[in-house]
Amino acid sequence: MPNGVGRRAAVVAFAVVAVLLVPATTAFAGNGGLLPLPAHSPNAHRIRDAYVFVTIFAAIIFVIVEGALLVLITRYRRGKRSRYQEGPQIHGSTRLEILWTVVPVIMLAAIGGYVFYKLPGISDAPPAAAANETTITVEGHQFYWLFKYPNGAVSIGTMIAPAGEVVHEDITAPATDVNHSWWVPELGGKTDAIPGQVNHTWFQAPVGSYVARCAELCGIQHALMDATVKVVPRAEYEAFIAARAAAPGSTEVGKEEWLNVCSSCHRLSETYVGPALGGNPLLRDRAGITNLLRHGLRQMPAVGATWSEDQIDALIHYTSTFPKQKANGFRS
């Protein structure tokens, strides 16, 4: 085989292998590969359908463009021609120019039409019986998620929701906070949590636990601003919010506050983002800890600016147990 032909074959083989490795690497990615996580809500299913539809068109365009590029590079290479010698003069092709104008327009029209067809099912919740309709308020804070239920109950870090029913979510953030973005990949798309503004989304999911993320860079601990949506039978949901409403200052609420709020930046026995809190008398000083939560201190934001007095009591109740539970008081 002549050296030129051998080199050409090697270049083409290398290019083909490189192109094949791109989707191969995504297949072994930690997030599950090229496709989104499995959908467990009707709106999430529609988002996944739109994603797959657009991805197919993008893959076709990629193969056509890169394939044509390889063919042109190979066919019209300089070869042994002097670099100062002009190559063959190739004139335009009206038919080809019309083709590469019309085909992309058709593809874009198909993509746009399909996405607009799917949008109503993504944004609009299906009708539900008023007796089974639930609205949960989702508040984004630096750096945690707080959930408020219709009867005034609250939880932090874990949302409890009824299974098989439409759950409306009012997404917001306190006026003194920063922008966040509520995203549960298996239950729908991203919804911004903007200070002083309420945005809306919904889901309808089976029993299970689903990971939520903050999809908006919101500060130094943004990467740890996650949560869990725990979908349970209706009776279990009703029992949970009734118990929380009856005991808003319970140690259980305080534990959620410590693990999801304080432990974002603090540990008991070591300096983390903030100073170690083990043995700090502030943990038992209601006036001092209230002032800190309401107003913050230096680089610490006012993490409890919107907390009720019961929520502050809950944190005090939990931190008062630290001498007996020091090893369990922080996230490792």
PDB file of C-alpha atoms in Angstrom, residues 16-300:
ATOM      1  CA  VAL A  16     -14.029   7.601  13.108  1.00  0.00           C
ATOM      2  CA  VAL A  17     -12.799   6.192  16.425  1.00  0.00           C
ATOM      3  CA  ALA A  18     -12.722   9.684  17.974  1.00  0.00           C
ATOM      4  CA  VAL A  19     -16.306  10.342  16.872  1.00  0.00           C
ATOM      5  CA  LEU A  20     -17.459   7.001  18.292  1.00  0.00           C
ATOM      6  CA  LEU A  21     -15.738   7.683  21.626  1.00  0.00           C
ATOM      7  CA  VAL A  22     -17.798  10.830  22.240  1.00  0.00           C
ATOM      8  CA  PRO A  23     -21.127   9.017  22.831  1.00  0.00           C
ATOM      9  CA  ALA A  24     -19.264   6.142  24.488  1.00  0.00           C
ATOM     10  CA  THR A  25     -17.923   8.446  27.216  1.00  0.00           C
ATOM     11  CA  THR A  26     -21.388   9.812  27.966  1.00  0.00           C
ATOM     12  CA  ALA A  27     -22.716   6.261  28.295  1.00  0.00           C
ATOM     13  CA  PHE A  28     -20.379   5.706  31.259  1.00  0.00           C
ATOM     14  CA  ALA A  29     -20.972   9.129  32.828  1.00  0.00           C
ATOM     15  CA  GLY A  30     -21.924   9.311  36.480  1.00  0.00           C
ATOM     16  CA  ASN A  31     -25.316  10.894  35.722  1.00  0.00           C
ATOM     17  CA  GLY A  32     -26.489   7.847  33.770  1.00  0.00           C
ATOM     18  CA  GLY A  33     -25.262   8.734  30.303  1.00  0.00           C
ATOM     19  CA  LEU A  34     -26.622  10.764  27.425  1.00  0.00           C
ATOM     20  CA  LEU A  35     -30.317  10.492  28.331  1.00  0.00           C
ATOM     21  CA  PRO A  36     -31.964  12.272  31.286  1.00  0.00           C
ATOM     22  CA  LEU A  37     -32.887  10.367  34.416  1.00  0.00           C
ATOM     23  CA  PRO A  38     -36.031   8.195  34.163  1.00  0.00           C
ATOM     24  CA  ALA A  39     -39.200  10.288  34.260  1.00  0.00           C
ATOM     25  CA  HIS A  40     -41.788   9.706  37.012  1.00  0.00           C
ATOM     26  CA  SER A  41     -44.249  12.511  36.297  1.00  0.00           C
ATOM     27  CA  PRO A  42     -46.265  13.328  33.136  1.00  0.00           C
ATOM     28  CA  ASN A  43     -44.486  16.656  32.588  1.00  0.00           C
ATOM     29  CA  ALA A  44     -41.093  14.988  33.045  1.00  0.00           C
ATOM     30  CA  HIS A  45     -42.064  12.377  30.431  1.00  0.00           C
ATOM     31  CA  ARG A  46     -42.843  15.145  27.944  1.00  0.00           C
ATOM     32  CA  ILE A  47     -39.547  16.895  28.669  1.00  0.00           C
ATOM     33  CA  ARG A  48     -37.704  13.617  28.080  1.00  0.00           C
ATOM     34  CA  ASP A  49     -39.597  13.054  24.803  1.00  0.00           C
ATOM     35  CA  ALA A  50     -38.631  16.524  23.567  1.00  0.00           C
ATOM     36  CA  TYR A  51     -35.022  15.956  24.611  1.00  0.00           C
ATOM     37  CA  VAL A  52     -34.796  12.666  22.697  1.00  0.00           C
ATOM     38  CA  PHE A  53     -36.461  14.206  19.618  1.00  0.00           C
ATOM     39  CA  VAL A  54     -34.015  17.138  19.517  1.00  0.00           C
ATOM     40  CA  THR A  55     -31.047  14.843  20.237  1.00  0.00           C
ATOM     41  CA  ILE A  56     -31.883  12.649  17.227  1.00  0.00           C
ATOM     42  CA  PHE A  57     -31.917  15.661  14.907  1.00  0.00           C
ATOM     43  CA  ALA A  58     -28.683  16.986  16.447  1.00  0.00           C
ATOM     44  CA  ALA A  59     -27.012  13.587  15.943  1.00  0.00           C
ATOM     45  CA  ILE A  60     -28.130  13.452  12.291  1.00  0.00           C
ATOM     46  CA  ILE A  61     -26.803  16.959  11.638  1.00  0.00           C
ATOM     47  CA  PHE A  62     -23.532  16.137  13.398  1.00  0.00           C
ATOM     48  CA  VAL A  63     -22.971  13.000  11.309  1.00  0.00           C
ATOM     49  CA  ILE A  64     -23.813  14.779   8.032  1.00  0.00           C
ATOM     50  CA  VAL A  65     -21.636  17.831   8.711  1.00  0.00           C
ATOM     51  CA  GLU A  66     -18.664  15.950  10.142  1.00  0.00           C
ATOM     52  CA  GLY A  67     -18.934  13.271   7.448  1.00  0.00           C
ATOM     53  CA  ALA A  68     -18.923  15.917   4.710  1.00  0.00           C
ATOM     54  CA  LEU A  69     -15.972  17.612   6.392  1.00  0.00           C
ATOM     55  CA  LEU A  70     -13.943  14.385   6.398  1.00  0.00           C
ATOM     56  CA  VAL A  71     -14.795  13.698   2.758  1.00  0.00           C
ATOM     57  CA  LEU A  72     -13.785  17.212   1.688  1.00  0.00           C
ATOM     58  CA  ILE A  73     -10.571  17.136   3.703  1.00  0.00           C
ATOM     59  CA  THR A  74      -9.624  13.806   2.146  1.00  0.00           C
ATOM     60  CA  ARG A  75     -10.728  14.484  -1.408  1.00  0.00           C
ATOM     61  CA  TYR A  76      -9.377  18.008  -1.751  1.00  0.00           C
ATOM     62  CA  ARG A  77      -6.221  17.648   0.284  1.00  0.00           C
ATOM     63  CA  ARG A  78      -3.067  19.359  -0.922  1.00  0.00           C
ATOM     64  CA  GLY A  79      -1.197  16.074  -1.363  1.00  0.00           C
ATOM     65  CA  LYS A  80       2.096  16.510  -3.169  1.00  0.00           C
ATOM     66  CA  ARG A  81       1.104  19.834  -4.683  1.00  0.00           C
ATOM     67  CA  SER A  82       3.323  22.717  -3.738  1.00  0.00           C
ATOM     68  CA  ARG A  83       1.874  24.895  -1.055  1.00  0.00           C
ATOM     69  CA  TYR A  84       2.325  27.862  -3.379  1.00  0.00           C
ATOM     70  CA  GLN A  85       0.340  26.241  -6.175  1.00  0.00           C
ATOM     71  CA  GLU A  86      -3.335  27.101  -6.367  1.00  0.00           C
ATOM     72  CA  GLY A  87      -5.777  24.235  -5.933  1.00  0.00           C
ATOM     73  CA  PRO A  88      -8.600  23.417  -8.344  1.00  0.00           C
ATOM     74  CA  GLN A  89     -11.195  26.162  -8.686  1.00  0.00           C
ATOM     75  CA  ILE A  90     -14.547  24.823  -7.460  1.00  0.00           C
ATOM     76  CA  HIS A  91     -17.586  26.833  -8.483  1.00  0.00           C
ATOM     77  CA  GLY A  92     -20.816  27.033  -6.474  1.00  0.00           C
ATOM     78  CA  SER A  93     -23.725  24.672  -6.977  1.00  0.00           C
ATOM     79  CA  THR A  94     -27.144  26.321  -6.938  1.00  0.00           C
ATOM     80  CA  ARG A  95     -28.873  23.003  -6.244  1.00  0.00           C
ATOM     81  CA  LEU A  96     -26.567  22.239  -3.304  1.00  0.00           C
ATOM     82  CA  GLU A  97     -26.968  25.726  -1.852  1.00  0.00           C
ATOM     83  CA  ILE A  98     -30.758  25.472  -2.004  1.00  0.00           C
ATOM     84  CA  LEU A  99     -30.565  22.034  -0.411  1.00  0.00           C
ATOM     85  CA  TRP A 100     -28.462  23.085   2.570  1.00  0.00           C
ATOM     86  CA  THR A 101     -30.761  26.052   3.133  1.00  0.00           C
ATOM     87  CA  VAL A 102     -34.099  24.274   2.858  1.00  0.00           C
ATOM     88  CA  VAL A 103     -33.204  21.119   4.815  1.00  0.00           C
ATOM     89  CA  PRO A 104     -32.109  22.977   8.015  1.00  0.00           C
ATOM     90  CA  VAL A 105     -35.251  25.127   7.836  1.00  0.00           C
ATOM     91  CA  ILE A 106     -37.384  21.979   7.669  1.00  0.00           C
ATOM     92  CA  MET A 107     -35.476  20.447  10.579  1.00  0.00           C
ATOM     93  CA  LEU A 108     -35.865  23.556  12.732  1.00  0.00           C
ATOM     94  CA  ALA A 109     -39.572  23.726  11.894  1.00  0.00           C
ATOM     95  CA  ALA A 110     -39.969  20.078  12.916  1.00  0.00           C
ATOM     96  CA  ILE A 111     -38.110  20.623  16.196  1.00  0.00           C
ATOM     97  CA  GLY A 112     -40.046  23.810  16.991  1.00  0.00           C
ATOM     98  CA  GLY A 113     -43.382  22.235  16.110  1.00  0.00           C
ATOM     99  CA  TYR A 114     -42.752  19.182  18.288  1.00  0.00           C
ATOM    100  CA  VAL A 115     -41.589  21.243  21.269  1.00  0.00           C
ATOM    101  CA  PHE A 116     -44.614  23.559  21.052  1.00  0.00           C
ATOM    102  CA  TYR A 117     -46.835  20.478  20.840  1.00  0.00           C
ATOM    103  CA  LYS A 118     -45.336  19.186  24.096  1.00  0.00           C
ATOM    104  CA  LEU A 119     -45.292  22.497  25.998  1.00  0.00           C
ATOM    105  CA  PRO A 120     -48.925  22.593  27.190  1.00  0.00           C
ATOM    106  CA  GLY A 121     -48.547  19.182  28.861  1.00  0.00           C
ATOM    107  CA  ILE A 122     -45.368  20.406  30.558  1.00  0.00           C
ATOM    108  CA  SER A 123     -46.630  23.722  31.923  1.00  0.00           C
ATOM    109  CA  ASP A 124     -50.309  22.896  32.544  1.00  0.00           C
ATOM    110  CA  ALA A 125     -51.214  20.446  35.288  1.00  0.00           C
ATOM    111  CA  PRO A 126     -53.980  17.945  34.545  1.00  0.00           C
ATOM    112  CA  PRO A 127     -57.314  18.591  36.296  1.00  0.00           C
ATOM    113  CA  ALA A 128     -57.615  17.123  39.781  1.00  0.00           C
ATOM    114  CA  ALA A 129     -60.396  16.734  42.311  1.00  0.00           C
ATOM    115  CA  ALA A 130     -60.391  19.690  44.704  1.00  0.00           C
ATOM    116  CA  ALA A 131     -60.374  17.351  47.714  1.00  0.00           C
ATOM    117  CA  ASN A 132     -57.101  15.780  46.573  1.00  0.00           C
ATOM    118  CA  GLU A 133     -55.363  18.892  45.302  1.00  0.00           C
ATOM    119  CA  THR A 134     -52.230  19.868  47.213  1.00  0.00           C
ATOM    120  CA  THR A 135     -50.090  23.016  47.022  1.00  0.00           C
ATOM    121  CA  ILE A 136     -46.667  23.082  48.663  1.00  0.00           C
ATOM    122  CA  THR A 137     -44.557  26.230  48.869  1.00  0.00           C
ATOM    123  CA  VAL A 138     -40.868  25.722  48.088  1.00  0.00           C
ATOM    124  CA  GLU A 139     -38.514  28.411  49.430  1.00  0.00           C
ATOM    125  CA  GLY A 140     -34.907  28.626  48.299  1.00  0.00           C
ATOM    126  CA  HIS A 141     -32.472  29.917  50.935  1.00  0.00           C
ATOM    127  CA  GLN A 142     -28.710  30.093  51.169  1.00  0.00           C
ATOM    128  CA  PHE A 143     -28.146  27.112  51.204  1.00  0.00           C
ATOM    129  CA  TYR A 144     -31.198  24.938  51.854  1.00  0.00           C
ATOM    130  CA  TRP A 145     -34.782  24.277  50.767  1.00  0.00           C
ATOM    131  CA  LEU A 146     -37.705  24.978  53.092  1.00  0.00           C
ATOM    132  CA  PHE A 147     -41.161  23.520  52.427  1.00  0.00           C
ATOM    133  CA  LYS A 148     -44.462  24.927  53.700  1.00  0.00           C
ATOM    134  CA  TYR A 149     -47.674  22.890  53.648  1.00  0.00           C
ATOM    135  CA  PRO A 150     -51.332  23.990  53.424  1.00  0.00           C
ATOM    136  CA  ASN A 151     -51.959  23.601  57.179  1.00  0.00           C
ATOM    137  CA  GLY A 152     -48.900  25.668  58.189  1.00  0.00           C
ATOM    138  CA  ALA A 153     -46.544  22.728  58.754  1.00  0.00           C
ATOM    139  CA  VAL A 154     -42.938  23.077  57.594  1.00  0.00           C
ATOM    140  CA  SER A 155     -40.043  20.786  56.772  1.00  0.00           C
ATOM    141  CA  ILE A 156     -36.467  21.433  55.674  1.00  0.00           C
ATOM    142  CA  GLY A 157     -34.423  19.315  53.302  1.00  0.00           C
ATOM    143  CA  THR A 158     -37.172  16.759  52.651  1.00  0.00           C
ATOM    144  CA  MET A 159     -40.523  17.468  51.021  1.00  0.00           C
ATOM    145  CA  ILE A 160     -43.316  15.006  51.826  1.00  0.00           C
ATOM    146  CA  ALA A 161     -45.948  14.767  49.077  1.00  0.00           C
ATOM    147  CA  PRO A 162     -48.961  12.530  48.339  1.00  0.00           C
ATOM    148  CA  ALA A 163     -48.541   9.832  45.700  1.00  0.00           C
ATOM    149  CA  GLY A 164     -50.533   9.624  42.472  1.00  0.00           C
ATOM    150  CA  GLU A 165     -51.998  13.114  42.853  1.00  0.00           C
ATOM    151  CA  VAL A 166     -51.261  16.457  41.250  1.00  0.00           C
ATOM    152  CA  VAL A 167     -48.987  18.431  43.575  1.00  0.00           C
ATOM    153  CA  HIS A 168     -48.730  22.128  42.787  1.00  0.00           C
ATOM    154  CA  GLU A 169     -45.504  23.857  43.814  1.00  0.00           C
ATOM    155  CA  ASP A 170     -45.184  27.582  44.494  1.00  0.00           C
ATOM    156  CA  ILE A 171     -41.480  28.363  44.072  1.00  0.00           C
ATOM    157  CA  THR A 172     -40.036  31.479  45.698  1.00  0.00           C
ATOM    158  CA  ALA A 173     -37.210  32.915  47.812  1.00  0.00           C
ATOM    159  CA  PRO A 174     -37.144  35.506  50.615  1.00  0.00           C
ATOM    160  CA  ALA A 175     -36.744  39.124  49.526  1.00  0.00           C
ATOM    161  CA  THR A 176     -33.319  39.313  51.212  1.00  0.00           C
ATOM    162  CA  ASP A 177     -31.956  36.149  49.576  1.00  0.00           C
ATOM    163  CA  VAL A 178     -30.492  35.429  46.117  1.00  0.00           C
ATOM    164  CA  ASN A 179     -31.799  33.605  43.054  1.00  0.00           C
ATOM    165  CA  HIS A 180     -32.091  29.814  43.234  1.00  0.00           C
ATOM    166  CA  SER A 181     -33.562  27.226  40.863  1.00  0.00           C
ATOM    167  CA  TRP A 182     -35.684  24.268  42.003  1.00  0.00           C
ATOM    168  CA  TRP A 183     -35.004  21.152  39.931  1.00  0.00           C
ATOM    169  CA  VAL A 184     -36.140  17.572  40.489  1.00  0.00           C
ATOM    170  CA  PRO A 185     -34.887  15.864  37.291  1.00  0.00           C
ATOM    171  CA  GLU A 186     -37.229  12.884  37.591  1.00  0.00           C
ATOM    172  CA  LEU A 187     -40.307  15.036  38.222  1.00  0.00           C
ATOM    173  CA  GLY A 188     -39.990  17.934  35.780  1.00  0.00           C
ATOM    174  CA  GLY A 189     -37.949  20.886  34.601  1.00  0.00           C
ATOM    175  CA  LYS A 190     -36.159  23.677  36.403  1.00  0.00           C
ATOM    176  CA  THR A 191     -38.145  26.512  37.997  1.00  0.00           C
ATOM    177  CA  ASP A 192     -36.443  29.677  39.247  1.00  0.00           C
ATOM    178  CA  ALA A 193     -36.812  30.674  42.892  1.00  0.00           C
ATOM    179  CA  ILE A 194     -36.609  34.466  42.648  1.00  0.00           C
ATOM    180  CA  PRO A 195     -36.715  36.708  45.740  1.00  0.00           C
ATOM    181  CA  GLY A 196     -40.127  38.344  46.124  1.00  0.00           C
ATOM    182  CA  GLN A 197     -41.631  36.481  43.159  1.00  0.00           C
ATOM    183  CA  VAL A 198     -43.669  33.273  42.999  1.00  0.00           C
ATOM    184  CA  ASN A 199     -43.285  30.845  40.098  1.00  0.00           C
ATOM    185  CA  HIS A 200     -45.329  27.697  39.642  1.00  0.00           C
ATOM    186  CA  THR A 201     -44.738  24.107  38.621  1.00  0.00           C
ATOM    187  CA  TRP A 202     -46.296  20.718  39.414  1.00  0.00           C
ATOM    188  CA  PHE A 203     -45.740  16.965  39.435  1.00  0.00           C
ATOM    189  CA  GLN A 204     -47.719  13.749  39.773  1.00  0.00           C
ATOM    190  CA  ALA A 205     -45.537  10.881  40.916  1.00  0.00           C
ATOM    191  CA  PRO A 206     -45.711   7.357  42.330  1.00  0.00           C
ATOM    192  CA  VAL A 207     -44.360   6.407  45.763  1.00  0.00           C
ATOM    193  CA  GLY A 208     -40.607   6.916  45.916  1.00  0.00           C
ATOM    194  CA  SER A 209     -37.765   9.276  46.790  1.00  0.00           C
ATOM    195  CA  TYR A 210     -36.482  11.792  44.239  1.00  0.00           C
ATOM    196  CA  VAL A 211     -33.365  13.965  44.436  1.00  0.00           C
ATOM    197  CA  ALA A 212     -33.756  17.741  44.074  1.00  0.00           C
ATOM    198  CA  ARG A 213     -30.998  20.185  43.183  1.00  0.00           C
ATOM    199  CA  CYS A 214     -30.405  23.897  43.069  1.00  0.00           C
ATOM    200  CA  ALA A 215     -29.702  24.622  39.402  1.00  0.00           C
ATOM    201  CA  GLU A 216     -28.656  28.261  39.899  1.00  0.00           C
ATOM    202  CA  LEU A 217     -25.211  29.225  41.219  1.00  0.00           C
ATOM    203  CA  CYS A 218     -26.180  30.861  44.516  1.00  0.00           C
ATOM    204  CA  GLY A 219     -23.018  31.089  46.585  1.00  0.00           C
ATOM    205  CA  ILE A 220     -20.159  29.212  48.162  1.00  0.00           C
ATOM    206  CA  GLN A 221     -22.196  26.163  49.245  1.00  0.00           C
ATOM    207  CA  HIS A 222     -24.366  25.918  46.127  1.00  0.00           C
ATOM    208  CA  ALA A 223     -23.066  22.404  45.367  1.00  0.00           C
ATOM    209  CA  LEU A 224     -24.478  21.118  48.679  1.00  0.00           C
ATOM    210  CA  MET A 225     -27.911  22.691  48.218  1.00  0.00           C
ATOM    211  CA  ASP A 226     -29.836  19.513  47.551  1.00  0.00           C
ATOM    212  CA  ALA A 227     -33.063  18.063  48.925  1.00  0.00           C
ATOM    213  CA  THR A 228     -35.296  14.992  48.711  1.00  0.00           C
ATOM    214  CA  VAL A 229     -38.882  14.782  47.521  1.00  0.00           C
ATOM    215  CA  LYS A 230     -40.414  11.841  49.347  1.00  0.00           C
ATOM    216  CA  VAL A 231     -43.702  10.760  47.761  1.00  0.00           C
ATOM    217  CA  VAL A 232     -45.874   8.686  50.113  1.00  0.00           C
ATOM    218  CA  PRO A 233     -49.480   7.437  50.258  1.00  0.00           C
ATOM    219  CA  ARG A 234     -52.055  10.146  50.989  1.00  0.00           C
ATOM    220  CA  ALA A 235     -52.757   8.879  54.507  1.00  0.00           C
ATOM    221  CA  GLU A 236     -49.060   9.050  55.427  1.00  0.00           C
ATOM    222  CA  TYR A 237     -48.804  12.552  53.998  1.00  0.00           C
ATOM    223  CA  GLU A 238     -51.825  13.718  56.024  1.00  0.00           C
ATOM    224  CA  ALA A 239     -50.383  12.188  59.195  1.00  0.00           C
ATOM    225  CA  PHE A 240     -47.016  13.876  58.626  1.00  0.00           C
ATOM    226  CA  ILE A 241     -48.335  17.419  58.126  1.00  0.00           C
ATOM    227  CA  ALA A 242     -50.786  17.005  61.026  1.00  0.00           C
ATOM    228  CA  ALA A 243     -47.968  15.976  63.365  1.00  0.00           C
ATOM    229  CA  ARG A 244     -45.761  18.832  62.190  1.00  0.00           C
ATOM    230  CA  ALA A 245     -48.536  21.408  62.583  1.00  0.00           C
ATOM    231  CA  ALA A 246     -49.227  20.135  66.104  1.00  0.00           C
ATOM    232  CA  ALA A 247     -45.558  20.378  67.169  1.00  0.00           C
ATOM    233  CA  PRO A 248     -43.836  23.107  65.089  1.00  0.00           C
ATOM    234  CA  GLY A 249     -41.078  23.516  67.678  1.00  0.00           C
ATOM    235  CA  SER A 250     -40.240  19.832  68.007  1.00  0.00           C
ATOM    236  CA  THR A 251     -36.757  18.389  68.221  1.00  0.00           C
ATOM    237  CA  GLU A 252     -37.380  16.644  64.878  1.00  0.00           C
ATOM    238  CA  VAL A 253     -37.812  20.020  63.165  1.00  0.00           C
ATOM    239  CA  GLY A 254     -34.701  21.276  64.938  1.00  0.00           C
ATOM    240  CA  LYS A 255     -32.725  18.285  63.699  1.00  0.00           C
ATOM    241  CA  GLU A 256     -33.719  19.074  60.104  1.00  0.00           C
ATOM    242  CA  GLU A 257     -32.643  22.689  60.636  1.00  0.00           C
ATOM    243  CA  TRP A 258     -29.273  21.672  62.022  1.00  0.00           C
ATOM    244  CA  LEU A 259     -28.496  19.031  59.404  1.00  0.00           C
ATOM    245  CA  ASN A 260     -29.715  20.999  56.388  1.00  0.00           C
ATOM    246  CA  VAL A 261     -29.024  24.604  57.394  1.00  0.00           C
ATOM    247  CA  CYS A 262     -26.312  24.917  60.037  1.00  0.00           C
ATOM    248  CA  SER A 263     -24.265  21.951  58.820  1.00  0.00           C
ATOM    249  CA  SER A 264     -24.021  23.449  55.340  1.00  0.00           C
ATOM    250  CA  CYS A 265     -21.228  25.617  56.709  1.00  0.00           C
ATOM    251  CA  HIS A 266     -20.446  24.442  60.246  1.00  0.00           C
ATOM    252  CA  ARG A 267     -19.232  21.365  62.107  1.00  0.00           C
ATOM    253  CA  LEU A 268     -19.060  20.786  65.845  1.00  0.00           C
ATOM    254  CA  SER A 269     -15.449  19.750  66.237  1.00  0.00           C
ATOM    255  CA  GLU A 270     -13.640  21.316  63.271  1.00  0.00           C
ATOM    256  CA  THR A 271     -13.514  24.463  61.197  1.00  0.00           C
ATOM    257  CA  TYR A 272     -15.346  24.003  57.902  1.00  0.00           C
ATOM    258  CA  VAL A 273     -16.648  26.954  55.874  1.00  0.00           C
ATOM    259  CA  GLY A 274     -17.446  28.610  59.187  1.00  0.00           C
ATOM    260  CA  PRO A 275     -15.984  28.096  62.667  1.00  0.00           C
ATOM    261  CA  ALA A 276     -16.567  24.973  64.751  1.00  0.00           C
ATOM    262  CA  LEU A 277     -19.637  25.235  66.987  1.00  0.00           C
ATOM    263  CA  GLY A 278     -18.946  22.470  69.524  1.00  0.00           C
ATOM    264  CA  GLY A 279     -19.218  23.862  73.047  1.00  0.00           C
ATOM    265  CA  ASN A 280     -20.264  27.320  71.793  1.00  0.00           C
ATOM    266  CA  PRO A 281     -22.627  28.880  74.389  1.00  0.00           C
ATOM    267  CA  LEU A 282     -24.516  30.539  71.529  1.00  0.00           C
ATOM    268  CA  LEU A 283     -26.197  27.191  70.814  1.00  0.00           C
ATOM    269  CA  ARG A 284     -28.131  27.572  74.106  1.00  0.00           C
ATOM    270  CA  ASP A 285     -28.605  31.349  73.950  1.00  0.00           C
ATOM    271  CA  ARG A 286     -32.008  31.981  72.413  1.00  0.00           C
ATOM    272  CA  ALA A 287     -31.570  35.745  72.064  1.00  0.00           C
ATOM    273  CA  GLY A 288     -28.128  35.379  70.529  1.00  0.00           C
ATOM    274  CA  ILE A 289     -29.051  32.630  68.093  1.00  0.00           C
ATOM    275  CA  THR A 290     -32.240  34.497  67.096  1.00  0.00           C
ATOM    276  CA  ASN A 291     -30.222  37.599  66.244  1.00  0.00           C
ATOM    277  CA  LEU A 292     -27.752  35.493  64.237  1.00  0.00           C
ATOM    278  CA  LEU A 293     -30.503  33.698  62.301  1.00  0.00           C
ATOM    279  CA  ARG A 294     -32.464  36.870  61.609  1.00  0.00           C
ATOM    280  CA  HIS A 295     -29.586  39.145  60.611  1.00  0.00           C
ATOM    281  CA  GLY A 296     -26.543  37.001  59.832  1.00  0.00           C
ATOM    282  CA  LEU A 297     -22.982  37.917  60.757  1.00  0.00           C
ATOM    283  CA  ARG A 298     -20.176  39.068  58.441  1.00  0.00           C
ATOM    284  CA  GLN A 299     -20.089  36.467  55.619  1.00  0.00           C
ATOM    285  CA  MET A 300     -22.916  34.392  57.109  1.00  0.00           C
TER     286      MET A 300
END
